Short mmCIF file of C-alpha atoms in Angstrom, two decimals:
data_model
loop_
_atom_site.label_atom_id
_atom_site.label_comp_id
_atom_site.label_asym_id
_atom_site.label_seq_id
_atom_site.Cartn_x
_atom_site.Cartn_y
_atom_site.Cartn_z
CA UNK A 1 0.00 0.00 0.00
CA UNK A 2 1.28 3.44 -0.89
CA UNK A 3 1.88 5.96 1.92
CA UNK A 4 0.86 9.59 1.40
CA UNK A 5 1.57 12.64 3.54
CA UNK A 6 -1.68 14.52 4.10
CA UNK A 7 -2.31 17.28 3.22
CA UNK A 8 -0.36 17.30 -0.06
CA UNK A 9 -1.20 17.42 -3.76
CA UNK A 10 -0.63 13.70 -4.24
CA UNK A 11 -2.70 12.81 -1.17
CA UNK A 12 -5.50 15.14 -2.23
CA UNK A 13 -5.57 13.54 -5.68
CA UNK A 14 -5.79 10.09 -4.10
CA UNK A 15 -8.57 11.11 -1.69
CA UNK A 16 -10.52 12.65 -4.59
CA UNK A 17 -10.29 9.38 -6.53
CA UNK A 18 -11.61 7.51 -3.49
CA UNK A 19 -14.49 9.86 -2.75
CA UNK A 20 -15.55 9.92 -6.42
CA UNK A 21 -15.46 6.11 -6.76
CA UNK A 22 -19.23 5.41 -6.80
CA UNK A 23 -20.79 2.63 -8.86
CA UNK A 24 -19.08 1.46 -12.04
CA UNK A 25 -22.21 1.71 -14.20
CA UNK A 26 -22.16 1.43 -17.98
CA UNK A 27 -24.99 2.36 -20.34
CA UNK A 28 -25.06 -1.13 -21.78
CA UNK A 29 -25.59 -2.55 -18.25
CA UNK A 30 -28.54 -0.23 -17.66
CA UNK A 31 -30.06 -1.21 -21.01
CA UNK A 32 -29.49 -4.90 -20.31
CA UNK A 33 -31.14 -4.76 -16.88
CA UNK A 34 -34.05 -2.71 -18.22
CA UNK A 35 -34.74 -5.39 -20.85
CA UNK A 36 -34.74 -8.09 -18.17
CA UNK A 37 -37.18 -6.15 -15.99
CA UNK A 38 -39.56 -5.64 -18.91
CA UNK A 39 -39.30 -9.28 -19.93
CA UNK A 40 -40.26 -10.49 -16.44
CA UNK A 41 -43.06 -7.94 -16.16
CA UNK A 42 -44.60 -9.16 -19.44
CA UNK A 43 -43.83 -12.87 -19.31
CA UNK A 44 -43.71 -13.71 -15.61
CA UNK A 45 -42.55 -17.18 -14.60
CA UNK A 46 -41.72 -18.12 -18.20
CA UNK A 47 -39.07 -15.38 -18.27
CA UNK A 48 -37.78 -16.33 -14.82
CA UNK A 49 -37.21 -19.94 -15.77
CA UNK A 50 -35.45 -19.00 -18.99
CA UNK A 51 -32.96 -16.82 -17.11
CA UNK A 52 -32.52 -19.39 -14.35
CA UNK A 53 -31.76 -22.15 -16.86
CA UNK A 54 -29.40 -19.97 -18.84
CA UNK A 55 -27.34 -18.65 -15.93
CA UNK A 56 -27.85 -20.88 -12.89
CA UNK A 57 -29.57 -24.27 -13.17
CA UNK A 58 -30.07 -25.77 -16.68
CA UNK A 59 -32.83 -28.21 -15.67
CA UNK A 60 -34.84 -26.11 -13.24
CA UNK A 61 -38.62 -26.19 -13.76
CA UNK A 62 -41.27 -23.61 -12.96
CA UNK A 63 -42.79 -25.98 -10.41
CA UNK A 64 -39.44 -26.11 -8.58
CA UNK A 65 -39.00 -22.33 -8.32
CA UNK A 66 -40.47 -22.29 -4.82
CA UNK A 67 -38.52 -24.11 -2.13
CA UNK A 68 -40.71 -26.73 -0.46
CA UNK A 69 -41.16 -27.26 3.26
CA UNK A 70 -39.54 -30.67 2.75
CA UNK A 71 -36.39 -29.05 1.36
CA UNK A 72 -36.24 -26.69 4.32
CA UNK A 73 -36.77 -29.53 6.81
CA UNK A 74 -34.01 -31.58 5.20
CA UNK A 75 -31.65 -28.58 5.20
CA UNK A 76 -32.26 -27.84 8.89
CA UNK A 77 -31.43 -31.47 9.76
CA UNK A 78 -28.32 -31.62 7.59
CA UNK A 79 -26.34 -28.63 8.88
CA UNK A 80 -23.68 -29.24 11.49
CA UNK A 81 -24.14 -28.52 15.21
CA UNK A 82 -21.39 -25.87 15.31
CA UNK A 83 -23.21 -23.92 12.58
CA UNK A 84 -26.50 -24.12 14.47
CA UNK A 85 -24.80 -22.77 17.59
CA UNK A 86 -23.27 -19.84 15.68
CA UNK A 87 -26.58 -19.22 13.87
CA UNK A 88 -28.53 -19.11 17.13
CA UNK A 89 -26.07 -16.65 18.69
CA UNK A 90 -26.09 -14.36 15.66
CA UNK A 91 -29.89 -14.43 15.22
CA UNK A 92 -30.53 -13.79 18.91
CA UNK A 93 -28.18 -10.82 19.10
CA UNK A 94 -29.38 -9.29 15.82
CA UNK A 95 -32.97 -9.60 17.03
CA UNK A 96 -32.20 -8.02 20.42
CA UNK A 97 -30.49 -5.03 18.78
CA UNK A 98 -33.21 -4.40 16.22
CA UNK A 99 -36.02 -4.62 18.78
CA UNK A 100 -34.63 -1.41 20.24
CA UNK A 101 -35.49 0.34 16.95
CA UNK A 102 -39.24 -0.25 17.14
CA UNK A 103 -41.08 3.07 16.98
CA UNK A 104 -44.38 3.80 18.68
CA UNK A 105 -47.48 5.53 17.38
CA UNK A 106 -48.21 8.75 19.28
CA UNK A 107 -50.89 11.40 19.86
CA UNK A 108 -50.47 15.01 21.02
CA UNK A 109 -53.35 17.23 22.26
CA UNK A 110 -51.36 20.17 23.67
CA UNK A 111 -52.90 22.77 21.36
CA UNK A 112 -56.52 23.43 22.48
CA UNK A 113 -59.09 21.76 20.22
CA UNK A 114 -56.56 19.81 18.16
CA UNK A 115 -55.37 16.24 18.04
CA UNK A 116 -52.17 15.54 16.13
CA UNK A 117 -50.34 12.26 15.92
CA UNK A 118 -48.60 9.57 13.98
CA UNK A 119 -49.46 5.94 13.32
CA UNK A 120 -46.52 3.57 12.77
CA UNK A 121 -47.54 0.51 10.73
CA UNK A 122 -45.53 -2.19 8.94
CA UNK A 123 -45.60 -2.70 5.19
CA UNK A 124 -47.63 -5.75 4.22
CA UNK A 125 -44.99 -7.67 2.27
CA UNK A 126 -41.20 -7.56 1.85
CA UNK A 127 -38.62 -9.29 -0.33
CA UNK A 128 -35.09 -10.09 0.81
CA UNK A 129 -32.41 -10.71 -1.81
CA UNK A 130 -29.60 -13.08 -0.79
CA UNK A 131 -26.61 -13.44 -3.18
CA UNK A 132 -25.70 -16.91 -4.43
CA UNK A 133 -22.12 -16.82 -3.19
CA UNK A 134 -20.02 -18.53 -5.89
CA UNK A 135 -22.76 -20.86 -7.04
CA UNK A 136 -23.83 -21.74 -3.53
CA UNK A 137 -20.31 -22.66 -2.34
CA UNK A 138 -20.08 -19.64 -0.01
CA UNK A 139 -23.63 -19.13 1.32
CA UNK A 140 -24.15 -15.60 2.66
CA UNK A 141 -26.04 -16.66 5.77
CA UNK A 142 -25.59 -13.28 7.43
CA UNK A 143 -27.49 -11.59 4.58
CA UNK A 144 -30.51 -13.76 5.41
CA UNK A 145 -30.48 -12.73 9.07
CA UNK A 146 -29.79 -9.04 8.44
CA UNK A 147 -32.59 -8.71 5.90
CA UNK A 148 -35.30 -10.88 7.40
CA UNK A 149 -35.07 -10.26 11.15
CA UNK A 150 -35.75 -6.48 11.04
CA UNK A 151 -38.73 -7.12 8.75
CA UNK A 152 -40.25 -9.67 11.13
CA UNK A 153 -39.67 -7.37 14.13
CA UNK A 154 -41.42 -4.55 12.25
CA UNK A 155 -44.45 -6.82 11.87
CA UNK A 156 -44.31 -7.51 8.12
CA UNK A 157 -46.99 -10.12 7.36
CA UNK A 158 -45.18 -11.95 4.55
CA UNK A 159 -41.41 -12.00 3.97
CA UNK A 160 -40.16 -13.67 0.78
CA UNK A 161 -36.52 -14.56 0.17
CA UNK A 162 -34.99 -14.91 -3.29
CA UNK A 163 -31.62 -16.48 -4.00
CA UNK A 164 -30.01 -18.05 -7.08
CA UNK A 165 -30.19 -21.87 -7.25
CA UNK A 166 -27.08 -24.02 -7.56
CA UNK A 167 -26.39 -25.87 -10.79
CA UNK A 168 -28.40 -28.90 -9.62
CA UNK A 169 -31.42 -26.73 -8.75
CA UNK A 170 -30.98 -26.75 -4.98
CA UNK A 171 -30.30 -24.02 -2.41
CA UNK A 172 -27.38 -24.33 -0.01
CA UNK A 173 -28.75 -25.94 3.20
CA UNK A 174 -27.07 -23.34 5.41
CA UNK A 175 -29.13 -20.62 3.68
CA UNK A 176 -32.34 -22.56 4.17
CA UNK A 177 -31.56 -23.26 7.83
CA UNK A 178 -30.94 -19.54 8.33
CA UNK A 179 -34.18 -18.70 6.52
CA UNK A 180 -36.13 -20.95 8.87
CA UNK A 181 -34.42 -19.46 11.92
CA UNK A 182 -35.14 -15.89 10.78
CA UNK A 183 -38.81 -16.64 10.04
CA UNK A 184 -38.95 -16.41 6.24
CA UNK A 185 -42.41 -17.20 4.85
CA UNK A 186 -41.34 -18.30 1.36
CA UNK A 187 -38.07 -18.96 -0.50
CA UNK A 188 -37.72 -18.79 -4.29
CA UNK A 189 -34.87 -20.05 -6.46
CA UNK A 190 -34.31 -16.93 -8.54
CA UNK A 191 -31.39 -14.51 -8.64
CA UNK A 192 -29.92 -11.42 -10.25
CA UNK A 193 -32.05 -8.73 -11.91
CA UNK A 194 -34.90 -11.12 -12.76
CA UNK A 195 -35.41 -11.85 -9.07
CA UNK A 196 -35.78 -8.12 -8.37
CA UNK A 197 -38.25 -7.86 -11.25
CA UNK A 198 -40.31 -10.73 -9.84
CA UNK A 199 -40.49 -9.07 -6.43
CA UNK A 200 -41.29 -5.64 -7.86
CA UNK A 201 -43.96 -6.65 -10.41
CA UNK A 202 -45.07 -10.11 -9.29
CA UNK A 203 -45.36 -13.27 -11.40
CA UNK A 204 -47.72 -16.24 -11.37
CA UNK A 205 -45.55 -17.91 -8.71
CA UNK A 206 -44.04 -14.95 -6.83
CA UNK A 207 -46.32 -12.27 -5.34
CA UNK A 208 -45.21 -8.64 -5.68
CA UNK A 209 -43.89 -7.00 -2.51
CA UNK A 210 -43.89 -3.52 -0.98
CA UNK A 211 -40.18 -3.31 -0.07
CA UNK A 212 -37.04 -5.00 -1.44
CA UNK A 213 -33.83 -5.17 0.60
CA UNK A 214 -30.50 -6.97 0.44
CA UNK A 215 -27.10 -6.72 -1.26
CA UNK A 216 -26.19 -8.01 -4.71
CA UNK A 217 -23.99 -7.53 -7.76
CA UNK A 218 -24.15 -4.62 -10.19
CA UNK A 219 -27.21 -6.10 -11.97
CA UNK A 220 -29.14 -6.50 -8.74
CA UNK A 221 -28.18 -2.97 -7.71
CA UNK A 222 -29.22 -1.47 -11.04
CA UNK A 223 -32.50 -3.38 -10.97
CA UNK A 224 -33.28 -2.05 -7.49
CA UNK A 225 -32.46 1.47 -8.65
CA UNK A 226 -34.79 1.19 -11.63
CA UNK A 227 -37.76 -0.26 -9.70
CA UNK A 228 -37.36 2.19 -6.79
CA UNK A 229 -40.64 4.09 -6.60
CA UNK A 230 -42.61 1.09 -7.83
CA UNK A 231 -41.47 -0.52 -4.57
CA UNK A 232 -39.46 0.71 -1.64
CA UNK A 233 -35.78 -0.27 -1.51
CA UNK A 234 -33.19 -0.13 1.24
CA UNK A 235 -30.38 1.67 -0.61
CA UNK A 236 -28.20 1.75 -3.73
CA UNK A 237 -25.16 -0.04 -2.34
CA UNK A 238 -21.73 0.18 -3.91
CA UNK A 239 -18.54 -1.82 -3.26
CA UNK A 240 -17.44 -2.46 0.31
CA UNK A 241 -15.11 -0.04 2.09
CA UNK A 242 -13.22 0.42 5.35
CA UNK A 243 -11.37 3.34 6.89
CA UNK A 244 -9.15 2.82 9.92
CA UNK A 245 -8.02 5.68 12.18
CA UNK A 246 -4.95 4.72 14.20
CA UNK A 247 -2.58 6.35 16.67
CA UNK A 248 1.00 5.43 17.60
CA UNK A 249 -0.14 2.69 20.02
CA UNK A 250 -2.10 0.73 17.38
CA UNK A 251 -1.24 -2.85 16.40
CA UNK A 252 -0.07 -2.88 12.74
CA UNK A 253 -0.87 -6.58 12.25
CA UNK A 254 -4.47 -6.08 13.40
CA UNK A 255 -4.92 -3.09 11.11
CA UNK A 256 -3.47 -4.91 8.09
CA UNK A 257 -5.80 -7.86 8.66
CA UNK A 258 -8.82 -5.54 8.89
CA UNK A 259 -7.90 -3.66 5.71
CA UNK A 260 -7.56 -6.95 3.85
CA UNK A 261 -10.90 -8.19 5.21
CA UNK A 262 -12.60 -5.63 2.98
CA UNK A 263 -10.13 -5.62 0.09
CA UNK A 264 -10.86 -9.32 -0.54
CA UNK A 265 -14.53 -8.58 -1.35
CA UNK A 266 -13.88 -7.38 -4.90
CA UNK A 267 -11.54 -5.26 -6.99
CA UNK A 268 -13.71 -2.16 -6.43
CA UNK A 269 -13.48 -2.37 -2.62
CA UNK A 270 -11.71 0.42 -0.76
CA UNK A 271 -9.34 0.09 2.24
CA UNK A 272 -7.83 3.21 3.84
CA UNK A 273 -5.63 3.83 6.87
CA UNK A 274 -5.41 7.32 8.36
CA UNK A 275 -2.80 7.71 11.08
CA UNK A 276 -0.76 10.40 12.83
CA UNK A 277 2.20 8.01 13.13
CA UNK A 278 4.65 7.49 10.27
CA UNK A 279 6.03 4.43 12.07
CA UNK A 280 2.58 2.81 12.22
CA UNK A 281 2.00 3.66 8.56
CA UNK A 282 5.19 1.90 7.48
CA UNK A 283 4.57 -1.09 9.75
CA UNK A 284 1.03 -1.54 8.39
CA UNK A 285 2.30 -1.35 4.78
CA UNK A 286 4.77 -4.13 5.57
CA UNK A 287 2.13 -6.23 7.39
CA UNK A 288 -0.32 -5.92 4.48
CA UNK A 289 2.34 -7.15 2.06
CA UNK A 290 3.15 -10.10 4.32
CA UNK A 291 -0.47 -11.14 5.05
CA UNK A 292 -1.54 -10.71 1.43
CA UNK A 293 0.68 -13.64 0.39
CA UNK A 294 -1.40 -16.10 2.42
CA UNK A 295 -4.86 -15.10 1.15
CA UNK A 296 -6.83 -17.36 -1.17
CA UNK A 297 -8.32 -14.21 -2.71
CA UNK A 298 -4.88 -12.63 -3.03
CA UNK A 299 -5.30 -11.31 -6.58
CA UNK A 300 -8.63 -9.63 -5.82
CA UNK A 301 -7.33 -8.01 -2.63
CA UNK A 302 -4.10 -6.84 -4.29
CA UNK A 303 -5.96 -5.19 -7.17
CA UNK A 304 -8.40 -3.56 -4.75
CA UNK A 305 -5.56 -2.07 -2.69
CA UNK A 306 -3.77 -0.88 -5.81
CA UNK A 307 -6.86 0.84 -7.19
CA UNK A 308 -8.62 2.07 -4.05
CA UNK A 309 -6.27 1.60 -1.12
CA UNK A 310 -4.20 4.24 0.66
CA UNK A 311 -2.27 5.01 3.83
CA UNK A 312 -2.56 8.67 4.77
CA UNK A 313 -0.25 10.19 7.39
CA UNK A 314 -1.93 13.23 8.98
CA UNK A 315 -0.51 15.83 11.40
CA UNK A 316 -2.89 14.87 14.23
CA UNK A 317 -6.02 12.86 15.05
CA UNK A 318 -8.20 15.96 14.65
CA UNK A 319 -7.24 16.01 10.98
CA UNK A 320 -7.87 12.27 10.79
CA UNK A 321 -11.49 12.63 11.88
CA UNK A 322 -12.07 15.59 9.55
CA UNK A 323 -10.80 13.48 6.65
CA UNK A 324 -12.91 10.49 7.70
CA UNK A 325 -16.06 12.62 7.82
CA UNK A 326 -15.27 13.87 4.33
CA UNK A 327 -14.91 10.32 2.97
CA UNK A 328 -17.94 9.05 4.97
CA UNK A 329 -16.87 5.38 5.02
CA UNK A 330 -19.14 2.38 5.22
CA UNK A 331 -17.03 0.91 8.05
CA UNK A 332 -14.95 3.10 10.37
CA UNK A 333 -12.53 1.45 12.81
CA UNK A 334 -10.92 3.35 15.68
CA UNK A 335 -7.54 1.88 16.68
CA UNK A 336 -6.77 4.59 19.24
CA UNK A 337 -6.06 4.58 22.98
CA UNK A 338 -9.40 6.09 24.04
CA UNK A 339 -11.90 5.43 21.23
CA UNK A 340 -14.93 6.55 23.28
CA UNK A 341 -13.42 10.01 23.65
CA UNK A 342 -13.76 10.55 19.89
CA UNK A 343 -17.38 9.54 19.31
CA UNK A 344 -18.45 13.20 19.21
CA UNK A 345 -16.03 13.85 16.33
CA UNK A 346 -17.80 11.38 14.03
CA UNK A 347 -20.61 12.68 11.83
CA UNK A 348 -20.42 10.53 8.68
CA UNK A 349 -20.00 6.74 8.92
CA UNK A 350 -22.15 3.68 8.32
CA UNK A 351 -20.94 1.84 11.42
CA UNK A 352 -18.15 2.57 13.92
CA UNK A 353 -15.98 -0.19 15.41
CA UNK A 354 -14.22 0.98 18.57
CA UNK A 355 -11.05 -0.59 19.92
CA UNK A 356 -8.55 -3.12 18.59
CA UNK A 357 -10.68 -6.12 19.54
CA UNK A 358 -13.70 -4.92 17.55
CA UNK A 359 -12.80 -5.76 13.93
CA UNK A 360 -15.35 -5.21 11.19
CA UNK A 361 -16.28 -8.92 10.86
CA UNK A 362 -17.74 -8.75 14.40
CA UNK A 363 -20.39 -6.45 12.95
CA UNK A 364 -20.81 -8.57 9.84
CA UNK A 365 -21.95 -11.58 11.82
CA UNK A 366 -22.82 -11.47 15.49
CA UNK A 367 -22.66 -8.04 17.19
CA UNK A 368 -26.29 -7.16 16.42
CA UNK A 369 -26.34 -3.94 14.34
CA UNK A 370 -27.18 -4.39 10.67
CA UNK A 371 -24.33 -4.94 8.23
CA UNK A 372 -26.24 -3.53 5.25
CA UNK A 373 -24.66 -0.08 5.32
CA UNK A 374 -24.42 3.05 3.15
CA UNK A 375 -21.39 3.13 0.83
CA UNK A 376 -19.68 5.50 -1.62
CA UNK A 377 -20.03 8.52 0.68
CA UNK A 378 -23.80 8.11 1.14
CA UNK A 379 -23.30 7.84 4.91
CA UNK A 380 -23.48 11.64 4.70
CA UNK A 381 -27.25 11.33 4.38
CA UNK A 382 -28.35 7.70 4.82
CA UNK A 383 -28.34 4.99 7.45
CA UNK A 384 -27.97 1.24 7.95
CA UNK A 385 -30.82 -1.11 7.08
CA UNK A 386 -33.18 -1.17 10.05
CA UNK A 387 -36.72 -1.78 11.24
CA UNK A 388 -37.54 1.68 9.81
CA UNK A 389 -37.16 0.32 6.27
CA UNK A 390 -40.22 -1.88 6.86
CA UNK A 391 -42.63 0.60 8.44
CA UNK A 392 -44.70 3.57 7.31
CA UNK A 393 -45.55 6.64 9.36
CA UNK A 394 -49.00 8.09 8.81
CA UNK A 395 -50.00 11.50 10.18
CA UNK A 396 -53.21 12.02 12.22
CA UNK A 397 -54.96 15.43 12.28
CA UNK A 398 -58.18 16.51 14.01
CA UNK A 399 -59.51 20.10 14.62
CA UNK A 400 -62.52 21.14 16.64
CA UNK A 401 -64.67 23.94 15.20
CA UNK A 402 -63.19 26.47 17.64
CA UNK A 403 -59.60 25.45 16.78
CA UNK A 404 -60.38 25.60 13.07
CA UNK A 405 -61.86 29.11 13.34
CA UNK A 406 -58.84 30.29 15.38
CA UNK A 407 -56.41 29.41 12.57
CA UNK A 408 -58.64 29.83 9.50
CA UNK A 409 -57.46 33.34 8.49
CA UNK A 410 -53.83 32.23 8.46
CA UNK A 411 -54.66 29.18 6.33
CA UNK A 412 -56.58 31.39 3.86
CA UNK A 413 -53.72 33.89 3.66
CA UNK A 414 -51.12 31.22 2.93
CA UNK A 415 -53.35 29.59 0.29
CA UNK A 416 -53.93 32.95 -1.43
CA UNK A 417 -50.19 33.69 -1.47
CA UNK A 418 -49.68 30.37 -3.27
CA UNK A 419 -52.45 31.22 -5.75
CA UNK A 420 -54.57 28.24 -4.72
CA UNK A 421 -58.10 29.70 -4.68
CA UNK A 422 -59.89 26.39 -4.11
CA UNK A 423 -57.70 25.68 -1.09
CA UNK A 424 -58.72 29.01 0.40
CA UNK A 425 -62.37 28.43 -0.46
CA UNK A 426 -62.48 25.06 1.36
CA UNK A 427 -61.69 27.07 4.51
CA UNK A 428 -63.90 30.10 3.74
CA UNK A 429 -66.99 27.95 3.13
CA UNK A 430 -66.80 26.69 6.71
CA UNK A 431 -66.68 30.25 8.12
CA UNK A 432 -69.98 31.35 6.51
#
């Protein structure tokens, strides 16, 4: 990893390239995904099965698109005990955290003659997308838990899960065991953009939903972006990213391992160290080089670090936090002596990991907070996936006659200023 002194022209150029990274979207990809969405909207299950056979499972049938209860039962029995133990811990802690997010309906009657309030209600149906993970070889169990559990806590009546089938037409048993644990109501063997289309528009087999959540590749992301407005979505997620702030007492080996934990995701991932210690910067660069040699995903991680990695040496930690807020990372790790003392300096980050024994994978799997987080600088204005993504907030308004008459003239005046005569008249007619 290259070391930059910040501020400097070279460092500023590097930071600009990182903050402007965004999604690598091409016009041909948008056109391709749009055609898929239209195909599924017009042709339903027939289109789904054609895409599934072409890209995932050559012999899959329409009747087999929905996972049966027998398949789920068999999967739950087949997974190993150690997995069940880890699954139970993760699910329990994710549920406990998200229960704290439940909002309440409320009513206020402080102004004489008025009742104002808000009703919080869940959406009726939700769809959770779970990536296939190298043809089912690396099942993304955590994506099941992070998408489904908040929906069930919110009170969503029906939660559907979609995931690409393996070549033989099955779904990895670990995914199905996780789906049962999380409380999924139905699982369908469809992936990529056609799965998003099925959830957004509905097919003969798959009912349309109100909200779609979950991570995916560029085609899934583009599909979600296009159908947003037809359905609710969680966010437009880009490649993974991590920013580590470290002082002179930080452990270089820990930092290197954490940077690589994100760089291995894909070649677009970003891994950044910001430190006020030149010695730590050099030690981390050496540790990254050493640890990289032992990774199975070495080539991916190396390319990621070359394209979107950096070590920035700043004059002090104050400058480090200013730079971090500017970049607004998905994951922010604090490898400093007193991490709690700096919480007030953080304004833009998806999730903050405090202390050297709180690496990012803790949040990915078992800590409790959601790991579906804003990327590409969107932490400046958006938040992690939560119970809020599955509820609606409806306003309540009631005026007595006396309260109405007290405020009528002001309503009329504002309506007249806006040139809305009928608005004003709906008030005036009640004053006659």
